[in-house]
Short mmCIF file of C-alpha atoms in Angstrom, two decimals:
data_model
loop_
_atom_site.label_atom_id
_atom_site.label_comp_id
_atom_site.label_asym_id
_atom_site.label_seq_id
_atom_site.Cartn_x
_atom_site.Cartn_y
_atom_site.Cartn_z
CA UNK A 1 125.83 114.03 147.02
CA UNK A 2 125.32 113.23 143.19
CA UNK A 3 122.39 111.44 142.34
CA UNK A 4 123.22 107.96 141.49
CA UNK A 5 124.79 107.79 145.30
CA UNK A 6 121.13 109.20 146.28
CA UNK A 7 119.57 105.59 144.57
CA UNK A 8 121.30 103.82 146.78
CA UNK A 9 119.87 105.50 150.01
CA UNK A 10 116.19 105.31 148.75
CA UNK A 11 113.68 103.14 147.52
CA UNK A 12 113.01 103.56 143.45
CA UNK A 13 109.68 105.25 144.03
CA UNK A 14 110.94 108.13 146.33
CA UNK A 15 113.77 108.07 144.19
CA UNK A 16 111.57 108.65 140.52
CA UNK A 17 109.51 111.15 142.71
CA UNK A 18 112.80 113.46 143.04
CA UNK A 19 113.55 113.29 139.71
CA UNK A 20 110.49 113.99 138.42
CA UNK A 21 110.57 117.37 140.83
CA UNK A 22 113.82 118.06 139.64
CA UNK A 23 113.17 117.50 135.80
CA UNK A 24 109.58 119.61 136.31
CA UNK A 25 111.75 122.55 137.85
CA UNK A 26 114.35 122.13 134.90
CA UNK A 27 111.79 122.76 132.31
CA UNK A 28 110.75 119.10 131.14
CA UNK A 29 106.92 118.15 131.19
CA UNK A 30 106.68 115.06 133.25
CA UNK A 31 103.43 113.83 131.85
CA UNK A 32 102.70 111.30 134.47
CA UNK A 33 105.09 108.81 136.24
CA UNK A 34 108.11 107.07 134.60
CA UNK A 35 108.93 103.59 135.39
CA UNK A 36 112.73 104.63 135.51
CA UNK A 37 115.13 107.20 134.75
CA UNK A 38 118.70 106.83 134.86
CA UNK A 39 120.39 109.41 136.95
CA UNK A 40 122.95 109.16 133.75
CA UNK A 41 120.35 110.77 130.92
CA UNK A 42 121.98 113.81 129.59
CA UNK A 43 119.23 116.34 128.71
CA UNK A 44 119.52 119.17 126.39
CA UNK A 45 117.21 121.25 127.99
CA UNK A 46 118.60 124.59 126.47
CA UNK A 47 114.99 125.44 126.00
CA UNK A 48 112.75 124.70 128.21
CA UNK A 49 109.46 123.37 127.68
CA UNK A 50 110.76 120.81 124.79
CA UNK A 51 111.11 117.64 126.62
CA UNK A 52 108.03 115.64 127.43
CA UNK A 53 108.36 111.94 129.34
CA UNK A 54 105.54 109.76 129.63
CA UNK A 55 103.88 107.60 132.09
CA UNK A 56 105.95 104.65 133.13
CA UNK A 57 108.47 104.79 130.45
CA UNK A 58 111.98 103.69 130.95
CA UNK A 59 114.71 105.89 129.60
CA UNK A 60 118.14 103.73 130.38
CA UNK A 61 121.82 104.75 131.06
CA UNK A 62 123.64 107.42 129.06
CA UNK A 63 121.04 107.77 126.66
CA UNK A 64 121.41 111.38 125.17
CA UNK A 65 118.32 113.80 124.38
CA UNK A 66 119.37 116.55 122.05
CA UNK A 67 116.97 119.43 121.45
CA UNK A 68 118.71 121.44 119.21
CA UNK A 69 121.74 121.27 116.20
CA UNK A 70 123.85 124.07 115.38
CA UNK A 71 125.95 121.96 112.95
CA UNK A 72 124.26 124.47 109.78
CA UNK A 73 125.59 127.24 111.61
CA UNK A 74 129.35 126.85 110.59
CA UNK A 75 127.83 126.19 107.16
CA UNK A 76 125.94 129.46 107.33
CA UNK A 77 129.32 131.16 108.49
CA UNK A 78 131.19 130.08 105.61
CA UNK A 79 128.92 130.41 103.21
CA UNK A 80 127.61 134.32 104.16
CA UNK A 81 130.40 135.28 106.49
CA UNK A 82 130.18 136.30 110.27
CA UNK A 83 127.15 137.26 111.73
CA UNK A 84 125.64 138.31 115.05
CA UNK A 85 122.87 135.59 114.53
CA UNK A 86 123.82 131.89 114.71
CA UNK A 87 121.79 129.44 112.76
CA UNK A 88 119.73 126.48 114.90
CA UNK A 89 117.52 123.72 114.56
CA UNK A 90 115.53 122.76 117.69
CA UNK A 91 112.66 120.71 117.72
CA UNK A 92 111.19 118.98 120.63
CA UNK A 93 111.31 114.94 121.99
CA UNK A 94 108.28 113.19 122.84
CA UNK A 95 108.77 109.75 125.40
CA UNK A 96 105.28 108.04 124.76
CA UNK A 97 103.35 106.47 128.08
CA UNK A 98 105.15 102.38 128.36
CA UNK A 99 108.13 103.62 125.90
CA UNK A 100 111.19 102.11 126.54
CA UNK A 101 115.02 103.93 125.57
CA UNK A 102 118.14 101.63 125.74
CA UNK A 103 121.49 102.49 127.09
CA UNK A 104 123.97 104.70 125.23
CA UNK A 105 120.80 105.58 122.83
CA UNK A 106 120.81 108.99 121.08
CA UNK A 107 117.02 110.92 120.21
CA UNK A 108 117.71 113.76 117.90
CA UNK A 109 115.73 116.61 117.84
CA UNK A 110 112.09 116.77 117.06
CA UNK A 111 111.37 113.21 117.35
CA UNK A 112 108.76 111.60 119.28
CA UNK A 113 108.99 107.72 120.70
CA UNK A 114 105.82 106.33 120.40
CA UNK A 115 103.66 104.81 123.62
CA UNK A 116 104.89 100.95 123.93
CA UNK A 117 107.80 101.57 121.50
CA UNK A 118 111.40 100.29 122.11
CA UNK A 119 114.48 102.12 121.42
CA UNK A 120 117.21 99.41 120.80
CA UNK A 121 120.61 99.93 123.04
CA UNK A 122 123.22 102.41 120.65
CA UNK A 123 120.71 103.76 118.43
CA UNK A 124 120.56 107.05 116.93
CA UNK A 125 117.27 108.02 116.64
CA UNK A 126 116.64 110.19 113.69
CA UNK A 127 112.68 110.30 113.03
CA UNK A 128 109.66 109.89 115.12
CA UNK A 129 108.66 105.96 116.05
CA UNK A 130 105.39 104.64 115.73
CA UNK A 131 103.67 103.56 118.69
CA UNK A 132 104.52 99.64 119.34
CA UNK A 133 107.71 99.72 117.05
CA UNK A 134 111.25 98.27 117.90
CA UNK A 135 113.98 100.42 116.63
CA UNK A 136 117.54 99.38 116.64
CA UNK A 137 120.48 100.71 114.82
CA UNK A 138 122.39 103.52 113.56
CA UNK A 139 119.96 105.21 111.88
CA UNK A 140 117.43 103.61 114.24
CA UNK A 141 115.31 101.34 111.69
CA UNK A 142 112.29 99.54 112.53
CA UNK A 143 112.95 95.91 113.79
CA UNK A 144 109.40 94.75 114.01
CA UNK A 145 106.42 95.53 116.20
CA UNK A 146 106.40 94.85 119.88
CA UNK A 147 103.75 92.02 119.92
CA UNK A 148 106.41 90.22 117.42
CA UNK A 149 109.31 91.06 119.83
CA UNK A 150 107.13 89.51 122.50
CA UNK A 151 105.87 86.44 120.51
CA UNK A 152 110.17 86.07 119.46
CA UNK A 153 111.95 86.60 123.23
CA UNK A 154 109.02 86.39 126.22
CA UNK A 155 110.51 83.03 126.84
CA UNK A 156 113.76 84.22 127.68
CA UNK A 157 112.99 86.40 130.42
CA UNK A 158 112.43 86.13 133.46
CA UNK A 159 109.78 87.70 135.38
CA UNK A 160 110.96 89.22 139.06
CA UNK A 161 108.88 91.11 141.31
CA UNK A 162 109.10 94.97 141.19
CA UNK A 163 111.47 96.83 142.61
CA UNK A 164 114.25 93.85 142.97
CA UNK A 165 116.48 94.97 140.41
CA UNK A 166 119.26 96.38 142.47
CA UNK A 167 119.06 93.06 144.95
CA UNK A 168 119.02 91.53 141.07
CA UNK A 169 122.43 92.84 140.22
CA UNK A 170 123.62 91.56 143.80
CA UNK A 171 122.49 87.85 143.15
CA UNK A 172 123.77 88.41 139.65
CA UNK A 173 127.40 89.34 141.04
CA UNK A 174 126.92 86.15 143.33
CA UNK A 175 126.08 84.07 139.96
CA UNK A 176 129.02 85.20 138.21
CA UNK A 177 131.39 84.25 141.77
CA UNK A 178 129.88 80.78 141.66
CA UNK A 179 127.54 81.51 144.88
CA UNK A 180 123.93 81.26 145.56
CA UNK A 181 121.28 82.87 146.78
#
């Protein structure tokens, strides 16, 4: 059974607490409880121990955590000819506590997403973000802080109780079909 087919069978808290297991056992420090993981995050967990996701952040579909670069090494090739050493950057990601990564986002290595930051969908994340910053964009640039965010968009939102999000998507289908609810 792959994991997104496991969602469906459980409710998101039993579902978060097998992640969590799974990411603890595959070397990422789970530093508290997130909010939501997609089962569609690819880690780079090459080296263990470099990965550490806060409490009750969000980290969204197919966003991408890379550890480490070995683009230098076919520099390092060229430039001083084979060798039985490869050159490598790692450096580790940081998820803050209430951080938030949109879909199809990319963290590079050694950055850290501050607590309450947001990660705009698509961005590449190339340096560390403040705590309480939005970032959007390839390079990720700061937007604004999140209290201006929230003073800009709160009103369109809607507030839903927790834990209705996949019955969401259902009455959202239904929407789209012209029923109701």
């Amino acid at each position: 059974m792959r994991l997104a087919q496991f969602i469906d069978l459980v409710d998101q808290d039993r579902y978060m607490a097998v992640v969590c297991r799974i990411l603890s056992r595959a070397g990422v420090t789970v530093a508290g409880c997130p909010l939501w993981i997609s089962p569609y995050v690819k880690w780079d967990i090459a080296y263990p121990g470099v990965i550490t996701v806060g409490d009750r952040c969000v980290v969204s579909h197919d966003v991408v955590l890379l550890t480490h670069d070995f683009s230098l090494d076919r520099v390092a090739e060229l430039k001083f000819g084979r060798s039985d050493r490869e050159v490598v950057f790692r450096g580790p990601i940081t998820i803050g506590d209430y951080a938030f990564i949109g879909q199809r986002a990319i963290v590079l290595p050694g950055v850290s997403i501050g607590p309450g930051s947001i990660v705009g969908a698509g961005s590449v994340v190339t340096r560390d973000v403040p705590a309480g910053i939005l970032v959007a964009g390839n390079p990720a640039r700061r937007i604004s802080t999140t209290d201006e965010f929230w003073e800009r968009r709160h009103e369109r939102f809607v507030w839903q109780d927790r834990g209705t999000s996949r019955s969401s998507r259902g009455r959202y289908r239904l929407a789209q079909d012209g029923g109701d609810d």
